[in-house]
Short mmCIF file of C-alpha atoms and ligand atoms in Angstrom, two decimals:
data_model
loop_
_atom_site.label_atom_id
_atom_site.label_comp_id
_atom_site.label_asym_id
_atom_site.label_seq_id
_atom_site.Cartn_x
_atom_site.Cartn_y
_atom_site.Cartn_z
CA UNK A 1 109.15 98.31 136.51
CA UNK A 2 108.36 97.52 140.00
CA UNK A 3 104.76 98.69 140.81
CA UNK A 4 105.08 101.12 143.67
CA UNK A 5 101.63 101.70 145.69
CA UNK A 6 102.43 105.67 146.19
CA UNK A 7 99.87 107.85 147.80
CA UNK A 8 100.49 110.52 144.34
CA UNK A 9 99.42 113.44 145.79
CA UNK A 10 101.84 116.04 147.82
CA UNK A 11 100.25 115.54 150.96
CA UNK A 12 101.23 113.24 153.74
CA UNK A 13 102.21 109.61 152.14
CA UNK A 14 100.15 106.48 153.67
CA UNK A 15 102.41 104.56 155.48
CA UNK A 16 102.60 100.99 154.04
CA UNK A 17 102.74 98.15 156.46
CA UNK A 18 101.96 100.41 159.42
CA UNK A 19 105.06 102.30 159.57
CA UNK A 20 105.37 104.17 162.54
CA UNK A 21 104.44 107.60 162.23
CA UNK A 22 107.05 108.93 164.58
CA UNK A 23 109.48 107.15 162.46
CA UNK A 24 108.18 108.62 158.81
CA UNK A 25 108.42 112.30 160.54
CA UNK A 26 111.70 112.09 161.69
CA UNK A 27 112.64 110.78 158.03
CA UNK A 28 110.65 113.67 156.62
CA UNK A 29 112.63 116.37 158.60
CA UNK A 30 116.04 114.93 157.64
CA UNK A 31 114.62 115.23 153.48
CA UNK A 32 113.52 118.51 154.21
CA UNK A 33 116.40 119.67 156.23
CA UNK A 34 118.42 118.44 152.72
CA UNK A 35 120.44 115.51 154.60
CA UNK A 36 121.66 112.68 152.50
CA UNK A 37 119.35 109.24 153.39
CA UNK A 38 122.26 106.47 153.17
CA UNK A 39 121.07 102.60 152.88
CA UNK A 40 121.33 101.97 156.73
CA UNK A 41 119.04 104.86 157.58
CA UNK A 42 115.35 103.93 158.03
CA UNK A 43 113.06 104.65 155.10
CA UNK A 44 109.87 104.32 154.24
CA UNK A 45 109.03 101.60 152.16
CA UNK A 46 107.60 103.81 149.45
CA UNK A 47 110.28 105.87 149.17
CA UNK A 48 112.40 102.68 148.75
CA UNK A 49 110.33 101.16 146.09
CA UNK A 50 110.44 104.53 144.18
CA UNK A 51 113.92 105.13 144.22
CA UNK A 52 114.89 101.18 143.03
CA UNK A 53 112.33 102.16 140.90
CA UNK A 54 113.49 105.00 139.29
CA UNK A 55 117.47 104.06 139.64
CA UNK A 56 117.10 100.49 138.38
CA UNK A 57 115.13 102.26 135.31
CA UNK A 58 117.90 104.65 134.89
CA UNK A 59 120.66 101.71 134.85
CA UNK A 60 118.75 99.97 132.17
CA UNK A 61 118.32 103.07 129.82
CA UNK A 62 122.13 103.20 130.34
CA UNK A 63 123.05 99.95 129.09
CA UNK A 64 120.20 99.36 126.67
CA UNK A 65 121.44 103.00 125.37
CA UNK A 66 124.98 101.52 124.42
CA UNK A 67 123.12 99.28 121.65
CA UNK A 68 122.15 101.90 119.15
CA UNK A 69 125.51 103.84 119.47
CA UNK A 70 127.20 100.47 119.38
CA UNK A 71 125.39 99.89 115.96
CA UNK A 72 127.50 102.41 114.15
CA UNK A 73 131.10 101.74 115.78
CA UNK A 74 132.56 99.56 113.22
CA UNK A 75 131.34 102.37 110.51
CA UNK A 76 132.63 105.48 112.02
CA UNK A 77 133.66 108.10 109.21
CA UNK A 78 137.64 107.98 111.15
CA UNK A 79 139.82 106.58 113.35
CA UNK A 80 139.70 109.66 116.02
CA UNK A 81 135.80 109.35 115.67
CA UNK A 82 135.77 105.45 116.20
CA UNK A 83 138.30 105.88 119.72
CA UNK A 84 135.52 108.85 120.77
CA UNK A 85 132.54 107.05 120.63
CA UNK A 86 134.42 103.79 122.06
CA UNK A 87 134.97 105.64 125.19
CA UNK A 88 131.40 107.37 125.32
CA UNK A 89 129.27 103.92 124.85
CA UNK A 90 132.28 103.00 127.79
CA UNK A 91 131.10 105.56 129.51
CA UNK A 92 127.28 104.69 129.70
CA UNK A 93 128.47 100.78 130.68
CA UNK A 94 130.08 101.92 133.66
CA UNK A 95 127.33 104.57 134.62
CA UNK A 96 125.14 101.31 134.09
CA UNK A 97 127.34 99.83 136.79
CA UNK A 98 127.09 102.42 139.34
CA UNK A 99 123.72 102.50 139.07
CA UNK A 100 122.92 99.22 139.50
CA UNK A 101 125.15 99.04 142.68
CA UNK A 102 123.22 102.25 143.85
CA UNK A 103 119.95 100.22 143.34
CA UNK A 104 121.85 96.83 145.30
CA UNK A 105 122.08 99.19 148.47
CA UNK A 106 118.21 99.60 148.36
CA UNK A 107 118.11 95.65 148.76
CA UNK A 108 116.88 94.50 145.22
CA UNK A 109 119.46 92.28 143.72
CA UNK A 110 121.75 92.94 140.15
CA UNK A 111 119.61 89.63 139.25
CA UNK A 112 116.44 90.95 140.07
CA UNK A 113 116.78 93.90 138.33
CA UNK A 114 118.06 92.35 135.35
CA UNK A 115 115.39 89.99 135.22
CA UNK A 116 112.90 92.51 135.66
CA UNK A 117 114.37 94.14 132.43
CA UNK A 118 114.77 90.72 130.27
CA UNK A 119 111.06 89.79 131.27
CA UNK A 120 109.50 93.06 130.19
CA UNK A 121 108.55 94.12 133.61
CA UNK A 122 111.08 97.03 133.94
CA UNK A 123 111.21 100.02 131.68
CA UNK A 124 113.54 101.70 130.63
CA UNK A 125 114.06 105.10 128.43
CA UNK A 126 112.08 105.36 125.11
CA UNK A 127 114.52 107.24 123.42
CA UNK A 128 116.07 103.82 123.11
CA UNK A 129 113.84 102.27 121.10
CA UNK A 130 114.36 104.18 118.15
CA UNK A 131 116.73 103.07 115.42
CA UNK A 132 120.16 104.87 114.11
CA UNK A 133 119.55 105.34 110.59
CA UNK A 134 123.10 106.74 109.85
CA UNK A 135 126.05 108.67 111.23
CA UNK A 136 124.29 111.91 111.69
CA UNK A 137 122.39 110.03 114.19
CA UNK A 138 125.60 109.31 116.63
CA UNK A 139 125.68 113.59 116.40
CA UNK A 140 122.14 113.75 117.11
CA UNK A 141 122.33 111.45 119.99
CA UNK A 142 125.11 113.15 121.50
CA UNK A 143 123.73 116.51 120.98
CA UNK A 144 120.26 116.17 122.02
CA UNK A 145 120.10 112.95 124.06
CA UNK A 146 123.08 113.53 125.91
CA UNK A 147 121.93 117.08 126.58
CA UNK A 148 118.55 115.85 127.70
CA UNK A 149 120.19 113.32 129.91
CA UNK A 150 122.49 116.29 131.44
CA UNK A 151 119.86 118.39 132.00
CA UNK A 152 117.64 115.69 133.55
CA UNK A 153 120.96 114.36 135.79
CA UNK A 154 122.74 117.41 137.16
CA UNK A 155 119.67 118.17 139.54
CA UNK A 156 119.95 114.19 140.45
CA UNK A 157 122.99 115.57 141.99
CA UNK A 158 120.90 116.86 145.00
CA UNK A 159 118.47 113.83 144.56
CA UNK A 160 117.71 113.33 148.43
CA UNK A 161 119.16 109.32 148.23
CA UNK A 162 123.05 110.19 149.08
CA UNK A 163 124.34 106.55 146.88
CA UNK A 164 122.80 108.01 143.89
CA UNK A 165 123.49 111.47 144.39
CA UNK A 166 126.99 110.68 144.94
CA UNK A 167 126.74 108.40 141.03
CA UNK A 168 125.52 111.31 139.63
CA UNK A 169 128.46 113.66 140.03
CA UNK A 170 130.62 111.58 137.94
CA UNK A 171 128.10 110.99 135.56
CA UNK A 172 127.12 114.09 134.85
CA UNK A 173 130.89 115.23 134.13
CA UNK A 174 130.92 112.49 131.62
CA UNK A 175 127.97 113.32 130.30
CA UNK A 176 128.97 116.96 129.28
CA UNK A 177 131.52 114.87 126.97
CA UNK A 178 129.28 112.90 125.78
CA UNK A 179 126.74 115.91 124.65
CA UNK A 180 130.40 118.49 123.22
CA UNK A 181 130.84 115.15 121.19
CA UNK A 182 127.55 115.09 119.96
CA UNK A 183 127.29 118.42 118.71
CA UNK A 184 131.09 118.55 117.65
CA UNK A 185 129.81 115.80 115.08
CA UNK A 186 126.75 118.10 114.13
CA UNK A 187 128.79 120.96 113.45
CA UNK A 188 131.10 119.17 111.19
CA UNK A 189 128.31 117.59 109.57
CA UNK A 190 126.48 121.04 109.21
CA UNK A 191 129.85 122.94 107.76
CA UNK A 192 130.17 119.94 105.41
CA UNK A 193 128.96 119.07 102.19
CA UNK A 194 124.99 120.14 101.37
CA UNK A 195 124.47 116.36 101.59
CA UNK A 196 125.92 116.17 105.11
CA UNK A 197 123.96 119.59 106.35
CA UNK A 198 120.64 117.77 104.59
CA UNK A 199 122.13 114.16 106.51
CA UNK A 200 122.35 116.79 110.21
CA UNK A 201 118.90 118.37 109.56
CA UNK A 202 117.26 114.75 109.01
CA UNK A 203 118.78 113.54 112.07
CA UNK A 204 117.45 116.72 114.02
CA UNK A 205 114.06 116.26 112.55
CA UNK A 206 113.72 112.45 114.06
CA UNK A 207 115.02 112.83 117.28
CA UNK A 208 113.58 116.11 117.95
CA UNK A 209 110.47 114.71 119.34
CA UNK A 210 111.75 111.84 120.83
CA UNK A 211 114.37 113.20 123.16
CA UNK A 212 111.21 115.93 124.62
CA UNK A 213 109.79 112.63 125.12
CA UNK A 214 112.42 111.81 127.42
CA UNK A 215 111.45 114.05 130.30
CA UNK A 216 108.59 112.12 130.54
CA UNK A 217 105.08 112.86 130.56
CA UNK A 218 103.49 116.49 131.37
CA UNK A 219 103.06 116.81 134.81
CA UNK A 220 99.34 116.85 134.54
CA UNK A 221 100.03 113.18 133.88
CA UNK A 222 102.62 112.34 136.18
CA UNK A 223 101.63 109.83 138.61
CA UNK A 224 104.75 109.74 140.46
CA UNK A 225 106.06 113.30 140.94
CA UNK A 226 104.36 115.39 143.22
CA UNK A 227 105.81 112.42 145.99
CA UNK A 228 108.83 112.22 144.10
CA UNK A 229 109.78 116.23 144.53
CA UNK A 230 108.04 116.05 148.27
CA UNK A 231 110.90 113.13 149.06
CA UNK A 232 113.24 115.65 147.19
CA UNK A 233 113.88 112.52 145.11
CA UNK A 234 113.40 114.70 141.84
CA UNK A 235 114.37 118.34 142.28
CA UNK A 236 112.68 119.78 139.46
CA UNK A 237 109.20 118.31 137.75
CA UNK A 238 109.35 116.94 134.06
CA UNK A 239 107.74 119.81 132.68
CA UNK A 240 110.51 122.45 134.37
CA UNK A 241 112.98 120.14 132.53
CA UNK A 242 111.68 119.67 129.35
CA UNK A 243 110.88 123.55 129.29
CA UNK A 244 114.82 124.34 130.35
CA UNK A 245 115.74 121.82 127.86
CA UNK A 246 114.06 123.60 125.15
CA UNK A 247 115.13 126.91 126.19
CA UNK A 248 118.98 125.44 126.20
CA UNK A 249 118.87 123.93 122.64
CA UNK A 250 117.35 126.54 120.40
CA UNK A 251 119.80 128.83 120.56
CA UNK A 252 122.72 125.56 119.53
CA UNK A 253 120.15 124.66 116.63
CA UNK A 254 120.73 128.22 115.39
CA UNK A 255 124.44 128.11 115.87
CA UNK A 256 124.43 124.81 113.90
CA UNK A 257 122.07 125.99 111.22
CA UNK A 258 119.79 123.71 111.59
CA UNK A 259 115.87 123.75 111.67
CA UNK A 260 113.95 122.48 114.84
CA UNK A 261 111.38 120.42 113.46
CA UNK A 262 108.33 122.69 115.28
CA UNK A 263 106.20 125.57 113.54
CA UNK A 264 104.74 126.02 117.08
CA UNK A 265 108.72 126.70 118.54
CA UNK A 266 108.14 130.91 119.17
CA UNK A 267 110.44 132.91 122.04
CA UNK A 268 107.63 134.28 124.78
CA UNK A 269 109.03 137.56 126.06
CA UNK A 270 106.13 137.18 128.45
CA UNK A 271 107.66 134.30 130.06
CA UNK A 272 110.95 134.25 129.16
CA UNK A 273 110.66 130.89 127.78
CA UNK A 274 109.99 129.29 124.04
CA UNK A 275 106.88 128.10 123.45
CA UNK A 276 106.45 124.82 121.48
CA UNK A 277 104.63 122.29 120.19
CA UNK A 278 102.21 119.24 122.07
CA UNK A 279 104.53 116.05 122.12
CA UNK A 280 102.53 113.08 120.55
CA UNK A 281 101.53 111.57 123.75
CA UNK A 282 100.23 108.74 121.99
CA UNK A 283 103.39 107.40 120.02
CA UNK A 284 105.02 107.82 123.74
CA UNK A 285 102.86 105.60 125.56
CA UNK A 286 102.80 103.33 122.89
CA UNK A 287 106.98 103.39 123.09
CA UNK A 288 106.54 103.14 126.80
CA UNK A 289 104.45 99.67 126.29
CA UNK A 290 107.22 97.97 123.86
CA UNK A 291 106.08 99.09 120.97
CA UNK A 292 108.78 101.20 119.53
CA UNK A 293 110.27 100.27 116.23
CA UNK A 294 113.80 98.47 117.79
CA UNK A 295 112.31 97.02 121.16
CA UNK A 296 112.05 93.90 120.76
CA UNK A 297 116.07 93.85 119.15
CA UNK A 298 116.71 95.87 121.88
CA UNK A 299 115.50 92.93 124.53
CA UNK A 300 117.03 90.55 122.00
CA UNK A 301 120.32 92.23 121.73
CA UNK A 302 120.88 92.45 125.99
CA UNK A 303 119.65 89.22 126.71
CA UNK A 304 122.19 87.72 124.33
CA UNK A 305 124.96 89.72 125.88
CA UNK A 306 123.63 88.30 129.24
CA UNK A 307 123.77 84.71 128.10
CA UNK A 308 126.99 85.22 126.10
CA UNK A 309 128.78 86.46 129.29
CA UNK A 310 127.61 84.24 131.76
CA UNK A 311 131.51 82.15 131.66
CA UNK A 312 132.44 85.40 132.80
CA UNK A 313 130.30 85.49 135.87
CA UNK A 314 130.48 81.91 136.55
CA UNK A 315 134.89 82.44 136.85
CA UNK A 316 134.72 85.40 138.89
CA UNK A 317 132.55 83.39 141.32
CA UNK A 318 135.09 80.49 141.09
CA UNK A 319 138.08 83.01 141.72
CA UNK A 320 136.40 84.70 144.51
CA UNK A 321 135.75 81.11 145.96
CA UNK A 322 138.87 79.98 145.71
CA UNK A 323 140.10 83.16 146.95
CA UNK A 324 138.01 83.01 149.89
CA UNK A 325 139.07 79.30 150.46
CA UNK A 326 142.60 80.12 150.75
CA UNK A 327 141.97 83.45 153.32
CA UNK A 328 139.93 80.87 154.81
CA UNK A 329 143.17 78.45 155.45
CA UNK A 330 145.37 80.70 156.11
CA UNK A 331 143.20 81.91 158.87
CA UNK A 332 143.12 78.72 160.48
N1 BYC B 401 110.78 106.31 129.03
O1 BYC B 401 105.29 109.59 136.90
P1 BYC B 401 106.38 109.67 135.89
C1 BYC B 401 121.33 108.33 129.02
C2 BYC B 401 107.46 106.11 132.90
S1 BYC B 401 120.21 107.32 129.86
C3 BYC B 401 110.21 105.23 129.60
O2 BYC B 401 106.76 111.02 135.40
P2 BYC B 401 108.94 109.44 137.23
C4 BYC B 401 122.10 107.79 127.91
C5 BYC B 401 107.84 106.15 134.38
O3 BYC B 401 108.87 105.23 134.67
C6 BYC B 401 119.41 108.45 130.96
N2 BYC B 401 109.35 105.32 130.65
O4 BYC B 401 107.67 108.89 136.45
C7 BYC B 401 122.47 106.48 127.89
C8 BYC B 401 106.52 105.80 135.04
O5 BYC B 401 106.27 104.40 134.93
P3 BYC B 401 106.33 103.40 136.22
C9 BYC B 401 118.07 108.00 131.42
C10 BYC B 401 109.09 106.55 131.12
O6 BYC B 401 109.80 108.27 137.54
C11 BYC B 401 123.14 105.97 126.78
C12 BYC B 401 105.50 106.43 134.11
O7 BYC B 401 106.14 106.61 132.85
N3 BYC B 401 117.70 108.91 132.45
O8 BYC B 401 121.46 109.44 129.37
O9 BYC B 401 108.54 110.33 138.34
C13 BYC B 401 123.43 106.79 125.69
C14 BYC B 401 105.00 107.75 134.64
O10 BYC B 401 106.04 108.76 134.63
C15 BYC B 401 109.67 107.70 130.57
C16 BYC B 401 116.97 108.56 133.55
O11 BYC B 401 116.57 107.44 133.69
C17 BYC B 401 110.53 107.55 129.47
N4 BYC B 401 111.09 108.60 128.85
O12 BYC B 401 109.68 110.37 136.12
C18 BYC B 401 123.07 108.13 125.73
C19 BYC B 401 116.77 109.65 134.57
N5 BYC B 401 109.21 108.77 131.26
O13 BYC B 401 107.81 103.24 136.49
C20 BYC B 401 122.42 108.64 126.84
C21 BYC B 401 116.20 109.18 135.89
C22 BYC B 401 108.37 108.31 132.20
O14 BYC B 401 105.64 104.12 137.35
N6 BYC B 401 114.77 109.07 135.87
N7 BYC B 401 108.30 106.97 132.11
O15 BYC B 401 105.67 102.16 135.76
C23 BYC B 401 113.93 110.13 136.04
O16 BYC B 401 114.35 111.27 136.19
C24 BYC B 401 112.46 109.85 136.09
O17 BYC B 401 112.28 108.47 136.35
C25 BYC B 401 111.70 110.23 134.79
C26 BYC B 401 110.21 109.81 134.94
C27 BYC B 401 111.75 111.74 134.59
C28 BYC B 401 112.27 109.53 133.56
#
């Protein structure tokens, strides 16, 4: 990912390049007053390289998070099943797509940031990077990363950058699909046979972990979000997320029948909240750095499709050219 040089604490940023101070207060009051920034407004430099940042990151979870969905198209248990998850792995393409055109307006290229992402210097979601064992997992996925994703997006919808705001409305509609297909899977699975529930309950039991993981890490350790929430571009901290997540999925575990995979999981009437478990920071960082079990067929896997498609790009530059050519004549 793009290294950003972010003062991290939620005082006063340090301008980078001497930035006019007059200039970063008068951007300040228009975040705080809740105004939209749009790409011709003046920014601070920091604030741009955390937003490509963070958008670019989000387009590449996106599209590397059609390849394990993709992985289980051709064995979908029907035909209505098989047309669903066609349109939900769709779905994430094109959210891919308005991503990456939110990230253009910044002024970092689709090329850059795909580069960044082929050579290993962008991230992008963990959750990605873990394999789908078997159709229970397509449930899970919807269920639980899909409802992570939602409850990480909608607030995104107020995200203080008005071209990714504005992505994030439609997104987060077709997310709420995307998570009701998920657990519409579950609950079939769960009502089926005893090996289907047992097939449900596994699936819960491996992505449990993984989708807290999501949020990323505790805010203790969160080098970017005290800026990111001061710039209003996060709304809520990790931690709120991951704890609303939580709160949000219990009670649909319960409904399903199903077991979440945590003897610490205990409702606090104190707080109002569930308690749970530590996350295994270490097996995140290490999934952070590459090292999950799929990465590297991840990497494989996209920059295949990018190589495999390049005819494409190369005739839609020829068409546009000769498109152009012919405006071009019968201007003149
Ligand atoms: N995975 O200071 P922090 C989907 C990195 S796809 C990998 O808290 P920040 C779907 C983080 O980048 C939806 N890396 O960072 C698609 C930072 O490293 P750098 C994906 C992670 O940005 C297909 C470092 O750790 N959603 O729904 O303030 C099928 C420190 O973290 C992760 C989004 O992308 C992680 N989990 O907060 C199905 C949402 N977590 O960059 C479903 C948009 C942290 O400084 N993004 N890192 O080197 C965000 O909301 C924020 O970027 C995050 C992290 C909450 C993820």
């Amino acid at each position: 990912m793009y290294t950003t040089e972010l003062d991290k604490t939620a005082t006063a940023p340090t301008p980078i390049g001497g930035e006019d101070p007059a200039l970063i207060a008068a951007f300040e009051a228009r975040v705080a007053a809740d105004e939209f920034i749009e790409p011709k407004d003046w920014m601070p430099e920091a604030y741009r390289r955390t937003l490509t940042r963070q958008i670019s990151q989000h387009a590449h979870s996106e599209i590397v998070g059609m390849l394990p969905e993709g992985n289980w198209l051709t064995r979908a248990p029907s035909l209505k099943r098989k047309a669903i998850l066609l349109a939900k792995i769709q779905d994430e393409g094109g959210h891919g797509l308005y991503l990456y055109c939110a990230a253009e307006t910044l002024g970092t290229s689709r090329e850059q940031m795909i580069d960044a992402l082929h050579s290993g210097r962008a991230k992008y979601s963990t959750i990605f990077n873990y394999p789908t064992l078997n159709w229970a997992d397509i449930g899970a996925i919807g269920w639980l990363v899909d409802g992570a994703a939602i409850m990480n997006q909608v607030p995104l919808q107020r995200t203080s950058y008005g071209p990714y705001a504005r992505a994030m409305v439609r997104v987060c509609k077709e997310e709420s699909f995307h998570q009701r297909q998920g657990f519409d899977i579950m609950l079939a699975m769960a009502n089926g046979s005893p090996a289907q529930k047992a097939m449900a309950q596994d699936a819960l039991n491996r992505w449990w972990w993984p989708s807290l993981m999501m949020f990323g890490p505790s805010d203790d350790n969160s080098p970017n979000t005290a800026q990111s929430i001061r710039w209003r571009i996060k709304r809520e901290t990790n931690d709120e997320l991951r704890q609303k997540f939580v709160d949000a999925t219990v009670p649909q575990a319960e409904l399903l029948g199903l077991t979440i995979p945590d003897p610490a999981l205990k409702w606090n009437e104190e707080r109002g909240h569930y308690d749970f478990g530590e996350i295994e920071w270490d097996e995140f960082y290490a999934v952070v750095r590459g090292e999950g079990p799929t990465a590297k067929e991840r990497m494989k896997a996209r920059r295949a499709a990018w190589n495999d498609g390049a005819w494409v790009r190369a005739a839609a530059d020829a068409h546009e050219a000769k498109r152009a050519a012919r405006s071009a004549a019968a201007a003149a």
